[in-house]
Amino acid sequence: MYLKKLILFFGLLFSFVPFAFATDLTIYTYDSFNSEWGPGPTVFKRFQEQCQCKLKIVALGDAGLMLNRVILEKANPKADILLGINDSHLGKAFEADIFTSYQSPLLTKIPQHLQMDAQYRITPFDYGFMAFVYDSEKIKSPPQSLEDLLAPRYQNKIVIEDPRTSSPGLSFLHWTISVYGEEGYLDYWKKLSPNLLTITSGWSAAYGMFTKGETPLVLSYATSPAYHLEYEKTERYQAAVFAEGHYQQVEFAGIVKGTKKEKRAQEFIDFMLSAAFQNAIPLTNWMFPVIEYQPLPDSFRIAARPASVKTLDFDRVYQQNSKWLKSWTRALGN
Amino acid sequence: MDKSSGQLKLVFGLVILLLILGFYLPLLHFFFGSNPFHPEEPLFEWSYLIQFLSDPWNLRVIWFSFYQAFWSAILAVLFGLPGAWILSRFDFPGKRIFRILSYLPFILPSILVVLGMILFFGNNGFVNQFLQWTFALEEPPFQFLYSLKGILIAHVFYNFPIATKTIGDQWERLSTKYSQAALLLGANLWKVFIRVHLPLLLPSIFSSFVLIFLLCMNSFAIILVLGSGVRFTNMEVLIYQLARVELDIQGAACVAFLQLFLSMGFLFSLFRGVDKTIAQEIIAKKPLFAEIKKGSGSALLSLVWLTLVVIFAFGPLLSIVADSLRKFENNQWVFTLQWYAKLFTSGEGNTFLNSLWNSFKIGLSSALLSSFLGLGMAVMIHQTKGWRRKSWEVVALFPIGLSTVIFGVAWYTFFQGKVLDILGLTVILITIHAVLTFPYWIRVVLPSLDSVPPQWLMASQSLGKTPTQYFFQILIPWLRRALLIGFFFSFSLSLGELNSTMMVADETLRTLPLEIYRAIAGYRFSYASAVGVVLLLVTVITFSVVEEIVE
């Protein structure tokens, strides 16, 4: 009798089976891109209307996980497009040889410094800058340089993300290397260490600690204050502008090698650089669009636009990253 | 007789087949196979391991992993013990809800638990603000977060319910004749506990130690955030770094297997065979408040313990509830119900209700499947002796000894999405969750199963009952409470599971932890808290209903 009930229960549970649709294009992206807060729902809908075709979106954790998955599937690719890897992943992606080249005619509208691959295997779609965001009610004179962060008045007041486990954390490590060089960055970190309340596993925990008042200074993006202005109507949270310049993060998409939908995929890349996609980026992904078809939203006036931009060559990052992380961990930990 | 032992064999066969397909085969295939990123190289290389182990810094990381997990587990068991005694001796109003509430931290994704702890205990948290305001203090008086103490305290509050429940279940049925004999011989209560109860309870104490130890070995967010980040590195952080940031699957796998074998070896050396059977009876419970009125010191101390738990363990949870009811607007926090309104407004883009249903469905089915796997495996372990039993016990722990970061990759490489097309995502996720949670089930149920006197089986046989009848009519009803605890643990863990879900799930199947993860990535922290609160409420209701049916 129990068995019958159990069968009935499972029968009911699985009686709802989603219909399978034939898809014309499969896109892998990172999870938050396609969340209801992210740009995904808007831009994918627009594309489906434009191309009169059916997209299949697979949103996978973070960019690292997504890249892992595409490399695992290399022999038998399931994705046509990989949307959302950033500059720190390029070395790995090129080594694994997972992309096929496409030179979109719209590339000419994109600033030269955002185009990082001479072979056009990847196309940039947005970019942003790392920045320290502060609570202006608790910090009256904000830091104006990386050097300022070392001041004793910030003791136990700063929270950053761990470079070993999170992408903004890794970008900050690269930022310090781009400013102080391989000879000097560890010294900087040793001096910074007493000012760090803690290092979190990901952006979420760090930014949560910041908005909940546990810390007045957090490593985030230059565009973060725009969120608070747009949705919370407050200018209390500000991004500090640093004299040394800010580290840049660029996000890219690429067409997966071995795709059977190459034409459609190219159509998507062109769409990605059109106004329908680019205009949706600021208020959903909180990044700068690579092409400004229309003025940025008003809330972006509070987003810091750094005077000088710091980057590291992605090939150098790929070659040296594990060495840097190793020396960093050893200089500061256990 | 023949027929029913045949049925039992069929059940064992099914259980083993499922476990081999769902876990051990993908694992072995991964371990002995080629590096999925470089198919011409093997995945596991001794040279990598030797190089890793010859670096003194790595040895310190290994040492620290064991050190913090060992002390976290010891402290959690010590803190859980009085709770086990209290729950098995006293009745008090709200006891049932108290028992259910202590599962809750397992259900929330670790990010919410960490933020809850910070909201409550943080330097600017509710506790410190209240104390500073009341006593006009300059500095926050509670500053234990962001240090080794922070890690240990968080681990204790997170994990002590495992000890309380597992030990409590065995204690509740320990016949009073042992302590009465000791008391007659002139021992005081303390001596009775040390000399009589403690040795009899060792199986369940050890069982909970094992679970908590492995959970803390795999701890990740708590170690980093509450331990002040880079100052402490454990192996799990290293595995994550290699797999997700450096994309070095070979390195990650080598460290993950090292962690698995070291912790299993350590536990193997601790396992002891079971040689005693214990007389069983259900102890009558005394009403707590009446005992306090009578002037019972131990009842008063119990009340102190309960109060501490309510404040310290449930405080962070209440902070999440508080956070879900506010929003930051025009420079101040204001009360709002907007996050809940949003949750239940149907419309395009609202994925919450769908995720809720998915989580519920997967949680319930995987807990049932996990109970099936767990029961089959537990009975098998129960029937073997000596080193063979020890080996089975350790093999059954593998799924929680292996880092989920690596399990996800191993699983995916083995099946390469092929089974996805045949079975569908839901069935896959249910299987994965069941495989990842059945070890909890076993560790919770095994001590109670082991303490059932073998005479019962003989007695039932002399009454003409078949083993199957004995199983369903005597054993299962007697173990009811333990089975329920195992079921609830599996359910809770499935609801909170994120790592392996992320590896296989796509847009067609979202779960609540994914909703929470997404909301936070989109700056909506309070909305994430609201999702967490609904998740907790649904669980409390489910557990109450299930308990009502079973009791």
XYZ file of N, CA and C in Angstrom, chain A residues 6 9-10 12-14 16 18 28 30-32 34-37 41 45 56-65 67-69 71-74 76 78 88-89 92-93 95-96 137-138 156 162-167 170 193-209 211-215 220-221 223-225 227-228 231-237 283-286 318 321-323 325-326 328-334, chain B residues 36-38 51 55 57-58 60-61 64 111 114-115 118-119 121-125 143 145-146 220-221 224-234 237-238 240-249 323 326-333 339 342 348-352 354 357 361-362 364-365 368-369 409 412-413 416-418 420-421 426-427 430 499 502-508 510 514-515 517-527 529:
636
model
N 3.602 5.801 -2.882
C 4.888 6.346 -3.293
C 4.929 6.540 -4.803
N 2.848 9.411 -5.746
C 3.523 10.658 -5.391
C 4.540 11.055 -6.460
N 5.388 10.077 -6.845
C 6.408 10.388 -7.850
C 5.778 10.655 -9.201
N 2.942 12.096 -9.753
C 2.461 13.470 -9.728
C 3.612 14.461 -9.873
N 4.701 14.118 -9.184
C 5.854 15.004 -9.149
C 6.411 15.251 -10.543
N 6.456 14.183 -11.339
C 7.113 14.313 -12.623
C 6.145 14.405 -13.793
N 4.736 16.893 -14.694
C 5.001 18.127 -15.420
C 6.385 18.057 -16.045
N 8.836 19.631 -18.978
C 8.906 20.739 -19.929
C 9.021 20.237 -21.371
N 26.270 30.013 -23.657
C 26.683 29.818 -22.268
C 27.056 31.177 -21.701
N 27.566 33.467 -17.647
C 27.650 33.291 -16.204
C 26.299 33.611 -15.580
N 26.074 33.042 -14.411
C 24.746 33.040 -13.830
C 24.103 34.410 -13.700
N 24.834 35.386 -13.133
C 24.163 36.647 -12.827
C 23.840 37.431 -14.101
N 22.268 36.324 -16.584
C 20.915 35.971 -17.000
C 19.917 35.938 -15.848
N 20.271 36.530 -14.702
C 19.288 36.577 -13.623
C 18.253 37.649 -13.946
N 17.161 37.682 -13.193
C 16.131 38.672 -13.541
C 16.622 40.100 -13.336
N 17.723 40.269 -12.584
C 18.293 41.607 -12.392
C 19.301 41.935 -13.482
N 17.555 38.657 -19.591
C 16.161 38.589 -20.040
C 15.827 39.628 -21.108
N 15.642 38.435 -25.259
C 14.312 38.564 -25.825
C 14.381 39.399 -27.110
N 18.876 29.044 -26.718
C 18.938 28.271 -25.486
C 20.045 28.878 -24.617
N 19.655 29.359 -23.440
C 20.630 29.994 -22.559
C 21.007 29.010 -21.465
N 22.295 28.800 -21.280
C 22.760 27.980 -20.173
C 23.604 28.874 -19.282
N 23.097 29.167 -18.087
C 23.826 30.062 -17.179
C 24.553 29.229 -16.135
N 25.862 29.376 -16.094
C 26.675 28.510 -15.249
C 27.477 29.305 -14.228
N 27.113 29.236 -12.969
C 27.907 29.820 -11.881
C 28.650 31.074 -12.264
N 29.967 30.991 -12.281
C 30.759 32.161 -12.635
C 31.535 31.910 -13.928
N 32.300 32.926 -14.336
C 33.004 32.834 -15.609
C 33.997 31.667 -15.635
N 34.665 31.413 -14.514
C 35.643 30.328 -14.462
C 34.981 28.975 -14.695
N 33.833 28.784 -14.055
C 33.087 27.532 -14.178
C 32.628 27.315 -15.622
N 34.002 28.558 -18.358
C 35.140 28.241 -19.207
C 35.536 26.774 -19.008
N 35.551 26.336 -17.757
C 35.810 24.927 -17.435
C 34.919 24.015 -18.269
N 33.644 24.347 -18.278
C 32.654 23.501 -18.931
C 32.890 23.436 -20.432
N 35.693 23.897 -22.007
C 36.912 23.121 -22.281
C 36.627 21.627 -22.127
N 35.818 21.275 -21.108
C 35.468 19.860 -20.915
C 34.708 19.305 -22.120
N 33.928 20.168 -22.773
C 33.090 19.702 -23.884
C 33.767 19.871 -25.238
N 35.060 20.179 -25.214
C 35.746 20.560 -26.445
C 35.559 19.536 -27.565
N 33.163 17.647 -28.140
C 31.797 17.555 -28.602
C 31.033 18.798 -28.150
N 28.789 21.830 -27.113
C 27.341 22.005 -26.997
C 26.971 23.474 -27.118
N 41.203 38.117 -17.489
C 42.101 37.208 -16.780
C 41.944 35.765 -17.267
N 40.879 35.481 -18.023
C 40.691 34.115 -18.525
C 41.212 33.910 -19.942
N 44.058 31.273 -20.765
C 43.604 29.877 -20.675
C 42.731 29.506 -21.886
N 41.819 30.416 -22.228
C 40.892 30.139 -23.330
C 41.642 29.980 -24.650
N 44.812 29.134 -25.029
C 45.623 27.924 -24.986
C 44.763 26.704 -25.301
N 43.555 26.694 -24.749
C 42.665 25.555 -24.985
C 42.077 25.590 -26.395
N 29.464 58.724 5.048
C 29.094 59.179 6.396
C 30.116 58.741 7.427
N 30.876 57.722 7.076
C 31.865 57.238 8.047
C 33.280 57.653 7.684
N 41.815 47.977 10.195
C 40.634 47.103 10.281
C 39.379 47.708 9.667
N 39.102 37.789 -1.908
C 40.303 36.971 -1.990
C 40.695 36.722 -3.443
N 41.944 37.074 -3.829
C 42.364 36.842 -5.219
C 42.385 35.362 -5.587
N 42.453 34.495 -4.573
C 42.511 33.065 -4.865
C 41.151 32.515 -5.249
N 40.085 33.215 -4.886
C 38.768 32.626 -5.086
C 37.784 33.538 -5.813
N 38.155 34.777 -6.108
C 37.156 35.636 -6.737
C 37.780 36.540 -7.777
N 36.985 36.903 -8.757
C 37.512 37.677 -9.870
C 37.852 39.128 -9.497
N 41.140 38.979 -7.638
C 42.279 38.726 -8.519
C 42.663 40.007 -9.261
N 48.050 44.799 4.958
C 47.439 43.731 5.752
C 46.794 44.174 7.079
N 47.466 44.997 7.906
C 46.821 45.377 9.180
C 45.534 46.180 8.987
N 45.358 46.788 7.818
C 44.149 47.573 7.592
C 42.974 46.745 7.098
N 43.247 45.483 6.758
C 42.179 44.629 6.240
C 41.423 43.982 7.390
N 40.139 44.265 7.491
C 39.322 43.598 8.514
C 39.256 42.114 8.190
N 38.958 41.816 6.928
C 38.990 40.426 6.480
C 39.046 40.388 4.965
N 39.312 39.188 4.436
C 39.300 38.966 2.989
C 38.217 37.939 2.728
N 37.275 38.263 1.866
C 36.132 37.355 1.707
C 36.300 36.441 0.491
N 35.501 35.371 0.482
C 35.615 34.397 -0.596
C 35.067 34.932 -1.913
N 34.154 35.870 -1.855
C 33.604 36.401 -3.099
C 33.097 37.826 -2.908
N 32.719 38.453 -3.999
C 32.232 39.830 -3.956
C 31.009 39.948 -3.046
N 30.107 38.966 -3.111
C 28.852 39.028 -2.365
C 29.063 39.273 -0.880
N 29.961 38.492 -0.264
C 30.173 38.634 1.168
C 30.788 39.992 1.484
N 31.759 40.415 0.676
C 32.419 41.700 0.936
C 31.428 42.845 0.817
N 30.659 42.860 -0.274
C 29.752 43.982 -0.485
C 28.594 43.944 0.508
N 28.198 42.740 0.900
C 27.177 42.604 1.941
C 27.655 43.202 3.253
N 28.912 42.933 3.616
C 29.454 43.501 4.845
C 29.465 45.017 4.771
N 27.390 47.076 2.809
C 26.062 47.705 2.863
C 25.390 47.484 4.218
N 25.790 46.464 4.960
C 25.202 46.234 6.268
C 25.961 46.962 7.365
N 26.930 47.790 6.982
C 27.574 48.685 7.946
C 28.726 48.089 8.727
N 29.179 46.887 8.337
C 30.265 46.268 9.092
C 31.617 46.895 8.744
N 31.723 47.430 7.539
C 32.987 48.031 7.123
C 32.685 49.259 6.255
N 35.269 47.086 -4.808
C 34.164 46.752 -5.697
C 34.453 47.382 -7.053
N 33.421 47.888 -7.703
C 33.605 48.472 -9.017
C 33.332 49.980 -8.980
N 31.532 51.548 -10.768
C 30.136 51.807 -11.100
C 29.171 51.433 -9.967
N 29.664 50.792 -8.902
C 28.768 50.352 -7.825
C 27.898 51.478 -7.263
N 28.456 52.700 -7.013
C 27.607 53.750 -6.437
C 26.385 54.064 -7.299
N 24.366 52.049 -8.673
C 23.231 51.227 -8.248
C 22.475 51.909 -7.121
N 23.235 52.379 -6.118
C 22.581 52.971 -4.948
C 21.860 54.266 -5.301
N 18.587 53.027 -7.453
C 17.522 52.282 -6.778
C 17.281 52.690 -5.335
N 18.261 53.328 -4.700
C 18.072 53.708 -3.300
C 18.088 55.220 -3.122
N 18.245 55.941 -4.225
C 18.208 57.407 -4.224
C 19.177 57.998 -3.213
N 20.351 57.419 -3.113
C 21.303 57.964 -2.165
C 22.675 58.134 -2.813
N 23.375 59.200 -2.408
C 24.740 59.401 -2.891
C 25.739 59.153 -1.776
N 25.249 58.462 -0.747
C 26.098 58.204 0.411
C 27.309 57.329 0.053
N 27.109 56.395 -0.856
C 28.218 55.512 -1.230
C 28.945 56.067 -2.444
N 22.431 49.729 -16.637
C 21.562 49.569 -15.472
C 21.277 48.116 -15.106
N 21.819 47.171 -15.848
C 21.594 45.774 -15.480
C 22.891 45.065 -15.116
N 23.942 45.336 -15.888
C 25.213 44.686 -15.571
C 26.138 45.624 -14.803
N 25.745 46.892 -14.634
C 26.516 47.894 -13.909
C 27.944 47.978 -14.420
N 48.561 35.072 -17.722
C 48.400 33.622 -17.820
C 49.671 32.889 -17.401
N 50.395 34.036 -13.330
C 49.366 34.119 -12.300
C 49.594 33.169 -11.134
N 49.879 31.913 -11.447
C 49.950 30.951 -10.368
C 51.162 31.248 -9.485
N 52.230 31.764 -10.088
C 53.411 32.154 -9.302
C 53.071 33.339 -8.379
N 50.123 34.256 -7.238
C 49.212 33.846 -6.153
C 49.973 33.095 -5.068
N 50.896 32.255 -5.503
C 51.675 31.463 -4.566
C 52.504 32.386 -3.658
N 52.056 35.474 -3.086
C 51.155 36.317 -2.300
C 50.673 35.563 -1.058
N 50.195 34.324 -1.256
C 49.678 33.550 -0.125
C 50.760 33.341 0.929
N 51.954 33.040 0.430
C 53.019 32.741 1.374
C 53.514 33.965 2.117
N 53.467 35.112 1.430
C 53.959 36.321 2.096
C 53.006 36.740 3.212
N 51.722 36.417 3.068
C 50.739 36.964 4.013
C 50.140 35.951 4.976
N 50.172 34.674 4.591
C 49.341 33.741 5.372
C 50.071 32.745 6.231
N 49.282 31.937 6.880
C 49.678 30.810 7.766
C 50.998 31.041 8.513
N 41.057 16.027 -18.299
C 40.054 16.457 -19.278
C 40.499 17.695 -20.066
N 41.414 18.469 -19.523
C 41.890 19.653 -20.253
C 43.022 19.308 -21.217
N 43.749 18.208 -20.907
C 44.842 17.781 -21.781
C 44.752 16.261 -21.926
N 55.785 16.569 -5.286
C 56.227 17.958 -5.286
C 55.400 18.778 -4.293
N 56.778 20.526 -0.180
C 56.808 21.951 0.128
C 56.285 22.172 1.548
N 55.321 24.644 3.133
C 54.164 25.527 3.277
C 52.867 24.740 3.093
N 52.870 23.857 2.087
C 51.683 23.022 1.868
C 51.404 22.126 3.061
N 51.963 22.839 6.088
C 51.303 23.666 7.108
C 49.816 23.835 6.791
N 49.510 23.970 5.492
C 48.099 24.074 5.091
C 47.345 22.807 5.495
N 46.896 22.760 9.222
C 45.850 23.673 9.667
C 44.457 23.129 9.358
N 26.600 31.792 2.124
C 26.718 33.251 2.068
C 25.724 33.922 3.008
N 26.819 33.387 6.698
C 27.933 34.271 7.043
C 27.431 35.694 7.242
N 26.589 36.164 6.328
C 26.070 37.531 6.477
C 25.195 37.638 7.726
N 27.439 38.022 10.667
C 28.032 39.355 10.737
C 26.998 40.380 11.177
N 25.772 40.244 10.652
C 24.699 41.160 11.069
C 24.467 41.068 12.574
N 26.615 39.291 15.119
C 27.782 39.355 16.012
C 28.833 40.354 15.572
N 28.696 40.908 14.373
C 29.749 41.746 13.808
C 30.073 42.953 14.668
N 31.199 43.616 14.351
C 31.606 44.790 15.130
C 30.521 45.859 15.121
N 29.744 45.918 14.054
C 28.602 46.829 14.022
C 27.298 46.050 14.009
N 27.347 44.816 14.493
C 26.163 43.968 14.477
C 25.179 44.319 15.577
N 34.344 41.002 20.107
C 35.160 41.074 18.893
C 35.820 39.743 18.615
N 34.934 37.718 15.965
C 34.978 37.370 14.546
C 36.346 37.726 13.977
N 36.610 37.295 12.758
C 37.839 37.609 12.042
C 39.094 37.129 12.772
N 34.584 26.567 3.706
C 35.228 27.419 2.722
C 34.952 28.896 3.024
N 33.699 29.312 2.869
C 33.366 30.717 3.100
C 33.637 31.116 4.554
N 37.367 31.659 5.253
C 37.918 32.895 4.692
C 37.345 34.130 5.376
N 36.022 34.258 5.342
C 35.421 35.513 5.797
C 35.593 35.708 7.301
N 35.251 34.677 8.086
C 35.284 34.857 9.536
C 36.672 34.619 10.117
N 37.553 33.995 9.332
C 38.907 33.748 9.827
C 39.865 34.836 9.370
N 39.312 35.901 8.776
C 40.141 37.003 8.341
C 41.026 36.611 7.159
N 40.470 35.839 6.262
C 41.051 35.620 4.952
C 42.421 34.988 4.914
N 43.335 35.702 4.319
C 44.604 35.101 3.932
C 45.401 34.558 5.112
N 45.090 34.993 6.318
C 45.853 34.496 7.451
C 45.654 33.003 7.655
N 44.551 32.454 7.173
C 44.345 31.012 7.300
C 43.988 30.396 5.948
N 44.738 29.378 5.561
C 44.418 28.667 4.327
C 44.178 27.213 4.662
N 43.067 26.654 4.202
C 42.901 25.202 4.331
C 42.893 24.585 2.941
N 40.223 25.700 0.273
C 40.467 26.982 -0.394
C 41.438 26.780 -1.554
N 42.466 25.976 -1.299
C 43.462 25.673 -2.326
C 42.811 24.976 -3.530
N 39.675 25.091 -4.476
C 38.817 26.040 -5.187
C 39.665 26.961 -6.067
N 40.758 27.451 -5.478
C 41.649 28.346 -6.218
C 42.159 27.675 -7.491
N 42.620 26.432 -7.365
C 43.165 25.735 -8.520
C 42.083 25.455 -9.561
N 40.913 25.008 -9.110
C 39.877 24.590 -10.048
C 39.185 25.770 -10.715
N 38.890 26.802 -9.946
C 38.040 27.864 -10.485
C 38.804 29.100 -10.933
N 39.918 29.420 -10.286
C 40.604 30.650 -10.657
C 41.777 30.365 -11.584
N 42.600 29.378 -11.219
C 43.724 29.061 -12.090
C 43.340 28.071 -13.182
N 42.160 27.487 -13.079
C 41.665 26.500 -14.035
C 42.672 25.372 -14.237
N 43.276 24.938 -13.131
C 44.232 23.841 -13.165
C 43.549 22.619 -12.553
N 42.838 21.865 -13.402
C 42.035 20.752 -12.894
C 42.921 19.659 -12.324
N 16.604 41.548 8.176
C 17.150 42.142 6.960
C 16.160 42.063 5.802
N 13.533 45.135 5.403
C 13.944 46.528 5.342
C 14.523 46.852 3.982
N 14.566 48.132 3.688
C 15.292 48.562 2.498
C 15.966 49.889 2.796
N 16.995 50.174 2.032
C 17.752 51.398 2.236
C 17.249 52.416 1.242
N 16.709 53.517 1.759
C 16.143 54.498 0.840
C 16.357 55.891 1.396
N 16.731 56.810 0.528
C 16.999 58.178 0.950
C 17.842 58.198 2.222
N 18.884 57.402 2.188
C 19.862 57.425 3.263
C 19.419 56.838 4.599
N 18.351 56.071 4.622
C 18.070 55.382 5.870
C 17.362 54.051 5.619
N 17.442 53.198 6.636
C 16.768 51.912 6.534
C 15.301 52.112 6.873
N 9.888 43.213 -0.660
C 10.617 42.037 -1.152
C 9.692 40.827 -1.178
N 7.211 41.185 -3.969
C 7.828 40.846 -5.243
C 7.911 39.325 -5.444
N 6.081 37.917 -15.812
C 7.237 37.491 -16.577
C 8.492 37.814 -15.780
N 9.416 36.903 -15.759
C 10.666 37.182 -15.045
C 10.623 36.758 -13.596
N 9.444 36.431 -13.070
C 9.428 35.934 -11.707
C 9.695 34.434 -11.718
N 10.904 34.097 -11.284
C 11.291 32.688 -11.327
C 11.214 32.070 -9.946
N 10.833 32.918 -8.957
C 10.897 32.441 -7.580
C 9.992 31.238 -7.311
N 8.693 29.100 -9.274
C 9.165 27.920 -9.977
C 10.373 27.297 -9.256
N 9.282 25.506 -6.074
C 8.697 24.200 -6.367
C 9.798 23.186 -6.706
N 10.597 19.873 -4.561
C 10.451 18.588 -5.239
C 11.755 17.791 -5.169
N 12.874 18.458 -5.487
C 14.162 17.768 -5.478
C 14.551 17.395 -4.048
N 12.599 16.792 -1.428
C 11.772 15.704 -0.910
C 12.147 14.369 -1.560
N 12.272 14.364 -2.876
C 12.593 13.099 -3.551
C 13.994 12.631 -3.203
N 14.033 11.071 0.170
C 13.481 9.709 0.137
C 14.491 8.723 -0.437
N 15.114 9.116 -1.548
C 16.108 8.246 -2.167
C 17.306 8.053 -1.236
N 32.986 18.221 -11.391
C 33.755 18.042 -12.624
C 33.844 16.558 -12.980
N 30.602 15.293 -14.304
C 30.289 15.798 -15.637
C 31.162 15.155 -16.698
N 32.458 14.942 -16.390
C 33.348 14.306 -17.366
C 32.893 12.889 -17.667
N 29.331 13.336 -19.437
C 29.404 14.245 -20.586
C 28.029 14.663 -21.091
N 27.091 14.807 -20.170
C 25.790 15.286 -20.591
C 24.921 14.247 -21.276
N 25.463 13.036 -21.541
C 24.665 12.057 -22.283
C 23.433 11.621 -21.491
N 22.019 13.230 -19.326
C 21.109 14.373 -19.184
C 19.953 14.250 -20.160
N 20.311 13.883 -21.409
C 19.280 13.822 -22.446
C 18.286 12.698 -22.167
N 16.026 16.887 -13.672
C 15.462 16.704 -12.331
C 15.918 15.392 -11.718
N 15.808 14.325 -12.489
C 16.195 13.009 -11.980
C 17.687 12.997 -11.637
N 18.280 14.896 -8.387
C 17.801 14.120 -7.239
C 18.831 13.048 -6.884
N 26.901 23.875 -5.055
C 28.082 23.600 -5.884
C 27.830 22.631 -7.031
N 25.129 23.783 -9.517
C 25.609 24.738 -10.510
C 26.322 24.059 -11.665
N 26.967 22.934 -11.363
C 27.749 22.263 -12.401
C 26.835 21.637 -13.456
N 25.652 21.160 -13.071
C 24.808 20.482 -14.065
C 23.553 21.261 -14.464
N 23.053 22.116 -13.570
C 21.766 22.759 -13.855
C 21.892 23.825 -14.937
N 20.820 24.078 -15.654
C 20.788 25.203 -16.579
C 19.472 25.947 -16.416
N 19.105 26.740 -17.417
C 17.948 27.610 -17.273
C 16.639 26.874 -17.044
N 16.585 25.599 -17.464
C 15.311 24.910 -17.346
C 15.051 24.479 -15.900
N 15.872 25.818 -12.048
C 16.499 26.682 -11.060
C 16.068 26.271 -9.676
N 20.135 29.090 -5.913
C 20.542 29.837 -7.097
C 19.875 31.211 -7.136
N 18.598 31.273 -6.752
C 17.896 32.563 -6.696
C 18.605 33.517 -5.733
N 21.730 33.407 -4.695
C 23.029 33.723 -5.260
C 22.895 34.839 -6.304
N 21.862 34.712 -7.133
C 21.655 35.694 -8.189
C 21.249 37.052 -7.658
N 20.328 37.052 -6.694
C 19.846 38.325 -6.156
C 21.015 39.099 -5.559
N 21.904 38.387 -4.857
C 23.026 39.075 -4.238
C 23.977 39.607 -5.296
N 24.215 38.803 -6.336
C 25.086 39.276 -7.412
C 24.502 40.525 -8.068
N 23.168 40.706 -7.977
C 22.524 41.892 -8.536
C 22.273 42.958 -7.482
N 23.060 42.993 -6.404
C 22.997 43.991 -5.333
C 21.756 43.878 -4.444
N 20.828 42.911 -4.702
C 19.577 42.848 -3.917
C 19.760 41.944 -2.697
N 20.462 42.456 -1.700
C 20.760 41.649 -0.527
C 19.509 41.330 0.283
N 18.655 42.335 0.470
C 17.469 42.122 1.293
C 16.493 41.166 0.612
N 16.431 41.254 -0.706
C 15.578 40.322 -1.443
C 16.083 38.896 -1.240
N 17.640 37.817 1.330
C 17.228 37.412 2.681
C 15.781 36.942 2.679
